Structure formats: structure tokens, C-alpha cells
């Protein structure tokens, strides 16, 4: 059986405010049909905290002058800002014959693949905490990629955020993804000097590889 049709890829204006992109994702998903091509949107956002639909406001410790947006993805609170690439994957899971758990695993694998491509070894999952982590010299794990999705009528939106080279201080204003004291890092802190453009292209390439290579596509 042939591999599924590859998604369209689009770079949005960078940096972009969060709300219009979220609204565009919802509109795209609401209007698509079984013939609509999947898409991957790549973007860098203006500073914003986003709180998932079941997110607890107490995980926002000090928002300072950074706006807070409650959105409809899963998960708790995270930060988006300059120096972070976000890949929004607008995917028809039914067409790929994927379960949500397989889809989430594929996105995490794509981030791990991307980190390895840029020389960051040992990236892994953390039980009970979605996303991707890298080991630290002290022996603990630090989060480098966050994941949050929404599924509507079998189609996904939201996606994966990968920290590239950013000011990490805003993460101190929250309990990242609802975990008190969780440390966050970026590619630069791991010794990988990568442009936002190259990081985004690499992440999108690995998302395509994981989702559209036929690995999960069942007859």
C-alpha cells in the first residue's frame, strides 16, 4: 500500500500573535472535509502563556506583563515566545488510521529525532508527563519540547513547541505543564546552535517522516 499524501507546509509570519493563529487553526479544522490536505504550520510566537482547557490557573505563578490565553488544547500551562519554534499539525487521523496515543507518540518521536539530528543525544519521554526531555549533568531531566493537541471530528490541531534559543526566564513564572519546579532548556543550552528556520524545517521533516512514511499506516 502506498504511503499517504504528504501534508502541505506553511511558514507563518514570525513572530506572530497567538490568538489569530489559534482562530485560524479552528477555522481550518471546522471547514475541512475528507479531501482536504493535511497541513503543518510553522511559527514563532510573541510572548504568551497558554492555559489548556482543563488547565489550573494556580499553575501561573507570576504572569508579569505576559498575556495569558485559555485555549482548547489539552494540558496545563506553557509559554510561547521568541526563539521557540511551534509546529501546528493539522492532521486527519482517520485518513492515517491513527489513534490519538499513536499520534502523540509520533510527535514526540519527531522531536527526539530532530534533537538527535542537531547533536542532542539522550532525549527521552518522562512517564506521566507528555513532551520531550533531555538529561542534565545533575542527573535530572529538563523539558525541551512541549506538546498539546485538540481533536475535533477526527482531525487535530495545536501541536508541538521546541525550545531553540530563547529567554527561558518566563518559564519561571509558571509550573510548566503543571509540574512544580520543572526545569526547561533549549537547544542552545544543550550546545546546539541552530537557527529557528533550520529547527522548524527539521521538526516538520521528522513529523512527516513519522506520520506519513507508512509506519503507522495500516491496510
CSV table of C-alpha atoms in Angstrom, one decimal:
chain,number,residue,atom,x,y,z
A,1,UNK,CA,0.0,0.0,0.0
A,2,UNK,CA,1.4,3.4,-1.0
A,3,UNK,CA,2.3,6.0,1.7
A,4,UNK,CA,-0.3,8.6,2.4
A,5,UNK,CA,-0.2,12.0,0.7
A,6,UNK,CA,2.3,14.3,2.3
A,7,UNK,CA,0.9,17.4,4.1
A,8,UNK,CA,1.3,21.0,2.9
A,9,UNK,CA,3.8,23.0,4.9
A,10,UNK,CA,3.5,26.7,5.6
A,11,UNK,CA,5.6,29.2,7.4
A,12,UNK,CA,3.5,31.9,9.1
A,13,UNK,CA,4.6,35.4,9.8
A,14,UNK,CA,7.2,35.4,12.6
A,15,UNK,CA,6.8,36.4,15.3
A,16,UNK,CA,3.0,36.1,15.3
A,17,UNK,CA,0.4,36.9,17.9
A,18,UNK,CA,-1.1,33.7,19.4
A,19,UNK,CA,-4.9,34.4,19.1
A,20,UNK,CA,-5.2,34.9,15.3
A,21,UNK,CA,-3.2,31.7,14.7
A,22,UNK,CA,-5.4,29.7,17.1
A,23,UNK,CA,-8.5,31.1,15.5
A,24,UNK,CA,-7.2,30.2,12.0
A,25,UNK,CA,-6.5,26.6,13.1
A,26,UNK,CA,-10.0,26.2,14.5
A,27,UNK,CA,-11.5,27.7,11.3
A,28,UNK,CA,-9.4,25.5,9.1
A,29,UNK,CA,-10.4,22.4,11.0
A,30,UNK,CA,-14.1,23.3,11.1
A,31,UNK,CA,-14.2,23.8,7.3
A,32,UNK,CA,-12.1,20.9,6.2
A,33,UNK,CA,-13.5,17.7,4.6
A,34,UNK,CA,-12.2,14.2,3.9
A,35,UNK,CA,-10.4,15.5,0.8
A,36,UNK,CA,-8.7,18.5,2.5
A,37,UNK,CA,-4.9,18.1,2.5
A,38,UNK,CA,-3.3,17.9,5.9
A,39,UNK,CA,-1.1,20.9,6.8
A,40,UNK,CA,1.9,21.7,9.1
A,41,UNK,CA,2.2,25.4,10.1
A,42,UNK,CA,5.5,26.6,11.5
A,43,UNK,CA,5.6,29.8,13.6
A,44,UNK,CA,7.4,31.7,16.3
A,45,UNK,CA,5.0,33.5,18.7
A,46,UNK,CA,5.1,36.8,20.5
A,47,UNK,CA,5.4,36.1,24.3
A,48,UNK,CA,2.3,34.4,25.7
A,49,UNK,CA,1.2,31.9,28.3
A,50,UNK,CA,-1.4,29.5,27.2
A,51,UNK,CA,-3.6,27.5,29.6
A,52,UNK,CA,-5.2,24.3,28.3
A,53,UNK,CA,-8.9,23.7,28.5
A,54,UNK,CA,-8.6,21.9,31.8
A,55,UNK,CA,-5.6,24.0,33.0
A,56,UNK,CA,-5.5,25.2,36.6
A,57,UNK,CA,-4.9,29.0,36.9
A,58,UNK,CA,-2.8,28.3,40.1
A,59,UNK,CA,-0.1,27.0,37.9
A,60,UNK,CA,0.5,30.5,36.7
A,61,UNK,CA,2.8,31.9,39.4
A,62,UNK,CA,3.6,35.3,38.0
A,63,UNK,CA,2.5,36.3,34.6
A,64,UNK,CA,4.1,39.8,34.9
A,65,UNK,CA,3.3,41.6,31.6
A,66,UNK,CA,2.9,38.5,29.5
A,67,UNK,CA,-0.7,37.9,28.4
A,68,UNK,CA,-2.5,34.7,29.4
A,69,UNK,CA,-4.8,32.9,26.9
A,70,UNK,CA,-7.0,30.0,27.9
A,71,UNK,CA,-7.3,27.8,24.8
A,72,UNK,CA,-8.9,24.5,23.8
A,73,UNK,CA,-5.8,22.2,23.7
A,74,UNK,CA,-5.1,19.5,26.2
A,75,UNK,CA,-2.6,20.0,29.0
A,76,UNK,CA,-1.9,22.7,31.6
A,77,UNK,CA,0.1,25.9,31.1
A,78,UNK,CA,3.1,26.6,28.9
A,79,UNK,CA,5.0,29.5,27.4
A,80,UNK,CA,5.5,30.5,23.8
A,81,UNK,CA,7.9,33.2,22.8
A,82,UNK,CA,10.8,34.3,20.5
A,83,UNK,CA,13.4,31.7,19.9
A,84,UNK,CA,10.9,28.8,20.1
A,85,UNK,CA,9.6,27.0,17.1
A,86,UNK,CA,6.0,25.8,17.1
A,87,UNK,CA,4.8,23.2,14.7
A,88,UNK,CA,1.0,23.1,14.4
A,89,UNK,CA,0.0,19.8,12.8
A,90,UNK,CA,-3.5,19.8,11.2
A,91,UNK,CA,-3.9,16.1,10.6
A,92,UNK,CA,-6.9,13.9,9.7
A,93,UNK,CA,-6.3,10.9,12.0
A,94,UNK,CA,-9.0,8.8,10.3
A,95,UNK,CA,-7.2,9.1,7.0
A,96,UNK,CA,-4.0,8.0,8.5
A,97,UNK,CA,-5.8,5.3,10.6
A,98,UNK,CA,-4.1,6.6,13.7
A,99,UNK,CA,-5.3,6.5,17.3
A,100,UNK,CA,-4.6,9.6,19.4
A,101,UNK,CA,-2.0,7.8,21.5
A,102,UNK,CA,-0.1,6.8,18.4
A,103,UNK,CA,-0.3,10.3,17.1
A,104,UNK,CA,1.1,11.8,20.3
A,105,UNK,CA,3.9,9.2,20.3
A,106,UNK,CA,4.8,10.1,16.7
A,107,UNK,CA,5.1,13.8,17.5
A,108,UNK,CA,7.3,13.1,20.5
A,109,UNK,CA,9.4,10.8,18.3
A,110,UNK,CA,9.7,13.5,15.7
A,111,UNK,CA,11.1,15.9,18.4
A,112,UNK,CA,13.5,13.3,19.6
A,113,UNK,CA,14.7,12.7,16.0
A,114,UNK,CA,15.1,16.4,15.5
A,115,UNK,CA,17.2,16.8,18.6
A,116,UNK,CA,19.4,13.9,17.5
A,117,UNK,CA,19.8,15.5,14.1
A,118,UNK,CA,21.3,18.6,15.8
A,119,UNK,CA,23.6,16.6,18.0
A,120,UNK,CA,21.5,16.5,21.2
A,121,UNK,CA,21.7,12.9,22.5
A,122,UNK,CA,19.7,11.1,25.1
A,123,UNK,CA,16.4,12.9,24.6
A,124,UNK,CA,13.5,10.9,26.0
A,125,UNK,CA,10.0,10.8,27.4
A,126,UNK,CA,9.1,11.2,31.0
A,127,UNK,CA,6.4,8.8,32.4
A,128,UNK,CA,3.2,10.7,33.0
A,129,UNK,CA,4.5,13.9,31.6
A,130,UNK,CA,3.9,14.5,27.8
A,131,UNK,CA,6.6,16.1,25.9
A,132,UNK,CA,10.4,15.6,25.4
A,133,UNK,CA,13.1,15.9,27.9
A,134,UNK,CA,16.9,15.9,27.9
A,135,UNK,CA,19.2,14.6,30.8
A,136,UNK,CA,21.1,17.2,32.8
A,137,UNK,CA,24.6,16.8,34.4
A,138,UNK,CA,22.9,16.8,37.8
A,139,UNK,CA,21.0,13.6,36.8
A,140,UNK,CA,17.6,15.1,36.4
A,141,UNK,CA,15.6,15.8,33.2
A,142,UNK,CA,14.8,19.2,31.7
A,143,UNK,CA,11.9,19.8,29.3
A,144,UNK,CA,12.9,21.0,25.8
A,145,UNK,CA,9.7,20.3,23.9
A,146,UNK,CA,6.0,20.7,24.9
A,147,UNK,CA,3.0,19.0,23.3
A,148,UNK,CA,-0.7,19.9,23.4
A,149,UNK,CA,-3.3,18.8,21.0
A,150,UNK,CA,-7.0,19.1,20.2
A,151,UNK,CA,-9.0,16.6,18.2
A,152,UNK,CA,-12.3,17.7,16.6
A,153,UNK,CA,-14.3,15.3,14.4
A,154,UNK,CA,-11.2,13.1,13.9
A,155,UNK,CA,-8.9,16.0,13.0
A,156,UNK,CA,-6.1,17.5,15.1
A,157,UNK,CA,-4.8,21.0,15.7
A,158,UNK,CA,-2.3,22.6,18.0
A,159,UNK,CA,0.9,20.6,18.2
A,160,UNK,CA,4.5,20.7,19.4
A,161,UNK,CA,6.7,23.5,20.6
A,162,UNK,CA,10.5,23.1,20.6
A,163,UNK,CA,12.8,25.5,22.5
A,164,UNK,CA,15.6,26.6,20.2
A,165,UNK,CA,17.4,29.7,21.5
A,166,UNK,CA,15.2,31.7,23.8
A,167,UNK,CA,15.0,33.6,27.0
A,168,UNK,CA,13.9,30.8,29.4
A,169,UNK,CA,13.1,33.2,32.3
A,170,UNK,CA,9.3,33.3,31.6
A,171,UNK,CA,9.1,29.6,32.4
A,172,UNK,CA,9.9,30.6,36.0
A,173,UNK,CA,6.6,32.4,36.1
A,174,UNK,CA,4.6,29.1,35.7
A,175,UNK,CA,4.6,25.5,36.7
A,176,UNK,CA,5.5,24.2,33.2
A,177,UNK,CA,2.8,21.8,32.1
A,178,UNK,CA,1.5,21.7,35.7
A,179,UNK,CA,4.8,20.4,37.3
A,180,UNK,CA,6.2,22.5,40.1
A,181,UNK,CA,9.9,23.2,39.8
A,182,UNK,CA,10.2,21.6,36.3
A,183,UNK,CA,13.4,22.8,34.6
A,184,UNK,CA,13.3,23.9,31.0
A,185,UNK,CA,16.1,24.1,28.5
A,186,UNK,CA,16.7,24.9,24.8
A,187,UNK,CA,18.9,23.7,22.0
A,188,UNK,CA,21.4,26.4,22.7
A,189,UNK,CA,21.8,25.4,26.3
A,190,UNK,CA,22.4,21.9,25.1
A,191,UNK,CA,25.3,23.2,22.9
A,192,UNK,CA,23.4,23.1,19.6
A,193,UNK,CA,23.5,26.4,17.8
A,194,UNK,CA,20.6,26.1,15.3
A,195,UNK,CA,18.6,28.8,13.5
A,196,UNK,CA,14.9,28.9,14.1
A,197,UNK,CA,14.3,28.3,10.4
A,198,UNK,CA,16.5,25.2,10.4
A,199,UNK,CA,14.9,23.9,13.6
A,200,UNK,CA,11.5,24.3,12.1
A,201,UNK,CA,12.3,22.7,8.8
A,202,UNK,CA,13.9,19.8,10.7
A,203,UNK,CA,11.0,19.3,13.0
A,204,UNK,CA,8.5,19.4,10.1
A,205,UNK,CA,10.6,16.9,8.2
A,206,UNK,CA,10.6,14.5,11.0
A,207,UNK,CA,6.9,14.9,11.7
A,208,UNK,CA,6.3,14.0,8.0
A,209,UNK,CA,8.6,11.0,8.3
A,210,UNK,CA,6.9,9.7,11.5
A,211,UNK,CA,3.3,10.2,10.3
A,212,UNK,CA,3.5,9.7,6.5
A,213,UNK,CA,6.2,7.1,6.0
A,214,UNK,CA,3.7,4.2,6.4
A,215,UNK,CA,5.0,3.2,9.8
A,216,UNK,CA,1.5,3.7,11.4
A,217,UNK,CA,-0.5,3.5,8.1
A,218,UNK,CA,-2.4,0.2,8.3
A,219,UNK,CA,-4.1,-1.6,5.5
